[in-house]
XYZ file of C-alpha atoms in Angstrom:
344
model
C 69.295 -110.860 11.054
C 66.847 -112.674 13.110
C 64.038 -110.620 14.458
C 62.691 -111.324 18.024
C 59.147 -111.630 16.725
C 60.077 -114.693 14.732
C 61.523 -116.276 17.946
C 58.297 -115.848 19.806
C 56.412 -118.721 17.829
C 59.309 -120.959 18.529
C 59.238 -120.329 22.289
C 55.390 -120.473 22.403
C 55.444 -123.864 20.793
C 58.049 -125.123 23.281
C 56.007 -123.836 26.255
C 52.806 -125.736 24.776
C 55.040 -128.914 24.510
C 55.840 -128.575 28.340
C 52.191 -127.529 29.248
C 50.492 -130.737 29.777
C 46.955 -130.713 28.296
C 47.744 -127.892 25.873
C 50.597 -130.062 24.255
C 48.068 -130.929 21.472
C 48.427 -127.407 20.091
C 52.145 -127.467 19.943
C 52.211 -127.292 16.027
C 50.261 -124.131 15.650
C 53.000 -121.586 16.349
C 55.363 -123.423 14.105
C 52.810 -123.479 11.352
C 52.541 -119.629 11.754
C 56.387 -119.480 11.327
C 56.217 -121.749 8.214
C 53.466 -119.686 6.464
C 55.499 -116.553 6.922
C 58.080 -118.268 4.904
C 60.712 -118.255 7.824
C 61.858 -121.771 7.022
C 65.449 -121.022 7.845
C 64.535 -119.935 11.302
C 62.155 -122.884 11.682
C 64.884 -125.502 10.924
C 67.738 -123.865 12.793
C 65.488 -123.387 15.973
C 64.264 -126.994 15.832
C 67.758 -128.282 15.575
C 68.775 -126.245 18.569
C 65.536 -127.296 20.577
C 66.358 -130.908 19.876
C 70.037 -130.545 21.242
C 68.455 -128.943 24.387
C 65.855 -131.836 24.692
C 68.629 -134.321 24.373
C 70.458 -132.747 27.332
C 67.150 -132.461 29.297
C 66.094 -136.077 28.721
C 69.466 -137.763 29.086
C 70.748 -135.671 31.982
C 67.891 -133.649 33.454
C 65.074 -136.180 33.721
C 66.840 -138.332 36.458
C 67.221 -135.071 38.550
C 63.677 -134.055 37.900
C 62.366 -137.625 38.984
C 64.226 -137.145 42.324
C 62.549 -133.690 42.792
C 59.114 -134.998 41.828
C 59.256 -137.887 44.302
C 60.036 -135.524 47.174
C 57.744 -132.770 45.877
C 54.808 -134.368 43.814
C 53.084 -130.898 43.424
C 56.177 -129.837 41.389
C 55.198 -132.180 38.763
C 52.277 -129.938 37.649
C 54.786 -126.953 37.025
C 57.011 -128.656 34.567
C 55.433 -131.496 32.802
C 58.030 -133.425 30.818
C 56.353 -135.708 28.288
C 57.498 -139.350 28.702
C 58.505 -139.085 32.294
C 55.374 -140.920 33.329
C 56.796 -143.970 31.618
C 59.624 -144.371 33.988
C 57.858 -147.305 35.629
C 57.818 -149.193 32.512
C 60.887 -148.581 30.524
C 64.530 -147.528 30.943
C 65.795 -144.024 31.237
C 67.392 -144.012 27.709
C 63.959 -145.262 26.369
C 62.083 -142.314 27.999
C 64.764 -139.897 26.402
C 64.164 -141.512 22.837
C 60.357 -141.314 23.335
C 60.516 -137.611 24.429
C 62.676 -136.597 21.290
C 60.463 -138.491 18.872
C 57.408 -137.175 20.501
C 58.599 -133.665 19.884
C 59.605 -134.626 16.408
C 55.991 -135.765 15.784
C 54.830 -132.391 16.654
C 57.283 -130.679 14.195
C 56.240 -133.111 11.487
C 52.501 -132.163 12.192
C 53.503 -128.507 11.686
C 55.090 -129.349 8.275
C 52.042 -131.362 7.155
C 49.568 -128.722 8.396
C 51.457 -125.814 6.726
C 51.183 -127.664 3.368
C 47.618 -128.709 3.820
C 46.506 -125.146 4.460
C 47.696 -124.206 1.023
C 45.424 -126.627 -0.857
C 41.686 -126.125 -1.366
C 40.288 -129.637 -1.125
C 43.245 -132.158 -1.443
C 44.606 -131.426 2.070
C 43.218 -134.726 3.445
C 45.513 -136.692 1.101
C 48.426 -134.912 2.723
C 46.962 -136.030 6.226
C 46.949 -139.617 4.988
C 50.634 -139.400 4.103
C 51.544 -137.745 7.368
C 49.620 -140.327 9.371
C 51.147 -143.268 7.567
C 54.620 -141.846 8.029
C 53.987 -141.103 11.662
C 52.382 -144.439 12.461
C 55.122 -146.318 10.776
C 57.831 -144.263 12.632
C 56.081 -144.872 15.946
C 55.948 -148.709 15.301
C 59.476 -148.933 14.390
C 60.638 -146.934 17.154
C 58.442 -148.867 19.699
C 59.828 -152.287 18.360
C 63.261 -150.909 18.692
C 63.039 -149.739 22.118
C 61.406 -153.277 22.945
C 64.518 -154.898 21.342
C 66.987 -152.618 23.180
C 65.373 -153.143 26.520
C 64.911 -156.831 25.817
C 61.116 -156.497 26.406
C 58.488 -158.018 24.123
C 56.483 -155.157 22.654
C 53.228 -157.011 23.168
C 54.059 -157.788 26.734
C 54.860 -154.012 27.241
C 51.428 -152.961 25.874
C 49.769 -155.530 27.985
C 51.409 -154.352 31.158
C 50.715 -150.668 30.219
C 46.991 -151.410 29.588
C 46.705 -153.342 32.744
C 48.011 -150.538 34.728
C 45.687 -148.185 33.032
C 42.718 -150.237 33.728
C 43.696 -150.947 37.397
C 44.407 -147.331 38.058
C 41.159 -146.288 36.519
C 39.272 -148.801 38.635
C 41.175 -147.507 41.865
C 40.201 -143.967 41.015
C 36.540 -145.009 40.826
C 36.245 -146.520 44.241
C 34.221 -143.732 45.419
C 33.291 -142.584 41.893
C 30.315 -142.851 39.520
C 30.912 -146.483 38.651
C 28.595 -148.941 40.025
C 29.578 -152.149 41.903
C 28.494 -154.101 38.909
C 30.592 -152.005 36.494
C 33.691 -152.477 38.708
C 33.251 -156.125 39.002
C 32.812 -156.435 35.235
C 35.917 -154.566 34.663
C 37.878 -156.734 37.124
C 36.351 -159.966 35.681
C 37.067 -159.126 32.146
C 40.401 -157.333 32.527
C 42.334 -159.815 30.514
C 39.939 -159.650 27.572
C 39.953 -155.946 27.599
C 43.875 -155.764 27.700
C 43.920 -158.085 24.677
C 41.530 -156.065 22.784
C 43.359 -152.818 23.426
C 46.629 -154.344 22.287
C 44.909 -155.816 19.128
C 43.478 -152.302 18.327
C 46.432 -150.288 18.989
C 47.302 -149.627 15.331
C 43.696 -148.134 14.754
C 43.889 -146.227 18.026
C 47.145 -144.745 16.691
C 45.644 -143.864 13.400
C 42.563 -142.331 14.935
C 44.560 -140.375 17.449
C 46.947 -138.734 14.872
C 43.977 -137.970 12.675
C 42.191 -136.330 15.385
C 45.124 -134.249 16.399
C 45.598 -133.044 12.621
C 41.840 -132.175 12.316
C 41.997 -130.467 15.692
C 44.925 -128.222 14.815
C 43.671 -127.635 11.131
C 40.340 -126.463 12.367
C 41.401 -124.299 15.465
C 44.330 -122.748 13.954
C 42.740 -121.389 10.858
C 41.220 -118.403 12.777
C 44.698 -117.163 13.673
C 46.622 -117.901 10.478
C 44.433 -116.311 7.751
C 45.868 -112.769 8.782
C 49.371 -113.693 7.525
C 48.202 -116.097 4.742
C 44.631 -115.386 3.512
C 44.842 -118.513 1.358
C 44.229 -120.750 4.321
C 40.567 -119.998 4.163
C 40.472 -121.744 0.965
C 41.331 -125.015 2.659
C 37.729 -125.719 3.704
C 37.376 -128.524 6.199
C 33.702 -129.594 5.282
C 34.128 -130.153 1.663
C 36.441 -133.176 1.558
C 35.474 -136.619 0.662
C 37.160 -139.881 1.092
C 37.904 -141.629 -2.290
C 35.539 -144.355 -3.325
C 38.432 -146.777 -2.851
C 37.660 -146.718 0.901
C 34.286 -148.263 0.069
C 36.192 -151.355 -1.348
C 38.269 -151.212 1.802
C 35.204 -151.633 3.963
C 34.051 -154.610 1.980
C 37.564 -156.171 1.955
C 37.963 -155.816 5.673
C 34.361 -156.928 6.436
C 35.044 -160.007 4.249
C 38.323 -160.908 6.130
C 36.348 -160.652 9.358
C 33.585 -162.914 8.227
C 36.144 -165.508 7.042
C 37.780 -165.203 10.595
C 34.407 -165.832 12.255
C 33.092 -168.628 9.993
C 36.114 -170.281 8.534
C 39.659 -169.794 9.563
C 39.383 -168.316 13.097
C 42.947 -166.767 12.555
C 44.316 -164.040 14.940
C 46.154 -162.361 12.030
C 42.972 -161.988 10.134
C 41.081 -160.818 13.298
C 43.819 -158.124 13.823
C 43.850 -156.836 10.221
C 40.059 -157.011 9.695
C 39.224 -155.215 13.001
C 41.732 -152.482 12.628
C 40.838 -151.988 9.025
C 37.144 -151.673 9.996
C 37.826 -149.327 12.878
C 39.970 -147.066 10.631
C 37.452 -146.867 7.853
C 34.681 -146.231 10.514
C 36.809 -143.176 11.881
C 37.258 -141.862 8.206
C 33.662 -141.997 7.476
C 32.801 -140.548 10.954
C 34.822 -137.432 10.231
C 33.142 -137.266 6.724
C 29.943 -137.363 8.413
C 30.975 -134.491 10.682
C 32.179 -132.576 7.651
C 28.705 -132.996 6.125
C 27.046 -131.660 9.170
C 29.413 -128.817 9.340
C 28.646 -127.948 5.692
C 24.838 -128.083 6.455
C 25.418 -125.578 9.300
C 27.541 -123.210 7.116
C 25.212 -123.492 3.993
C 22.094 -122.841 6.189
C 23.972 -119.718 7.719
C 23.577 -120.808 11.247
C 25.040 -118.651 13.894
C 28.195 -119.477 15.830
C 26.076 -120.235 19.063
C 23.634 -122.516 17.072
C 26.582 -124.455 15.555
C 28.212 -124.838 19.035
C 24.857 -126.158 20.342
C 24.556 -128.586 17.592
C 27.970 -130.055 18.127
C 27.421 -130.147 21.900
C 24.196 -132.209 21.273
C 26.309 -134.505 18.864
C 28.744 -134.975 21.935
C 26.024 -135.593 24.403
C 24.168 -138.249 22.367
C 27.258 -139.688 20.719
C 26.402 -143.342 21.582
C 23.277 -142.846 19.480
C 24.479 -140.302 16.805
C 27.991 -141.616 16.316
C 27.059 -144.736 14.403
C 24.625 -142.529 12.315
C 27.384 -140.209 11.319
C 29.487 -143.200 10.201
C 26.698 -144.482 7.937
C 26.026 -140.763 6.882
C 29.641 -140.494 5.742
C 29.646 -143.987 4.146
C 26.419 -143.198 2.218
C 28.008 -139.825 0.963
C 30.183 -142.092 -1.378
C 27.143 -142.627 -3.537
C 24.632 -139.882 -2.617
C 27.013 -136.858 -2.562
C 24.895 -135.267 0.041
C 26.437 -131.794 0.055
C 25.229 -131.170 -3.572
C 21.811 -131.810 -2.411
C 21.753 -129.409 0.369
C 20.022 -126.186 -0.645
C 21.746 -122.973 0.351
C 19.929 -120.603 2.819
C 18.398 -117.621 1.001
C 16.826 -114.929 3.292
C 13.402 -113.695 2.199
C 13.425 -110.119 1.086
């Protein structure tokens, strides 16, 4: 018999999905359910939810769009993911996007539930999850472009053009100076092409960030039902040395593009590869800093202030963290950190 307390995580996750900003935490209640070994409830509930979402997206969204057009404020009460794309794609495409967007969060929950039960190998599961999600997103995106007879590249260009122009419009009385606004308008085309070029690495970075965010945030709530999750430490992982060769390979491709071939495919592969490796080493640098804070027994407030300073001075410290993580491949910095020992 299904107990009501096992349905609460499912409903809470669904509420997060429609919450807007808090949608990023949609997987956490589902991870809670999986770690309680309620897999049957998990899969049955997700099947029913997908059926309900199909009805909502294919039949309810047109009705909601009419209501939102007449009463814009109501759009803040029920935020349906994907409805903001109505000006770019067809109704069926919005439905497909919404369904696969929810499936992405379900996949995140499955990946996280497995990652929590590993001590140091959880990051390898993240790689597999990211690769699967990214490939699925690319295939769905291309399929939707084919069905709607829209070139995927042209769609991305139109999307980023709208984003840039809307951003400039919102900054008319904002903090941007006249020179900055003029620069954005002057180099709009170059920025759009750059954003389109780097879309794969943006996708990788976003999924990795969401995994790490949920992995770190949820641990405080999950250890009560599964103490083993505390063994999956987020600050002890290290990227395999193979990533160093990846940096060398992508850097070589970029130099070949610059000095010899000037090939757009080489440019796309090398820049995306370099950005992805930079993001991985950035998070490795963050892990080293976190390990230092923990080893030196710094209090929660001091740790928080340390991370706030990293955020404030990100332009300066960000590249340093990347180099820090990259150097860790040789130096194994965490083994050199002396644990804090209070004086007696």
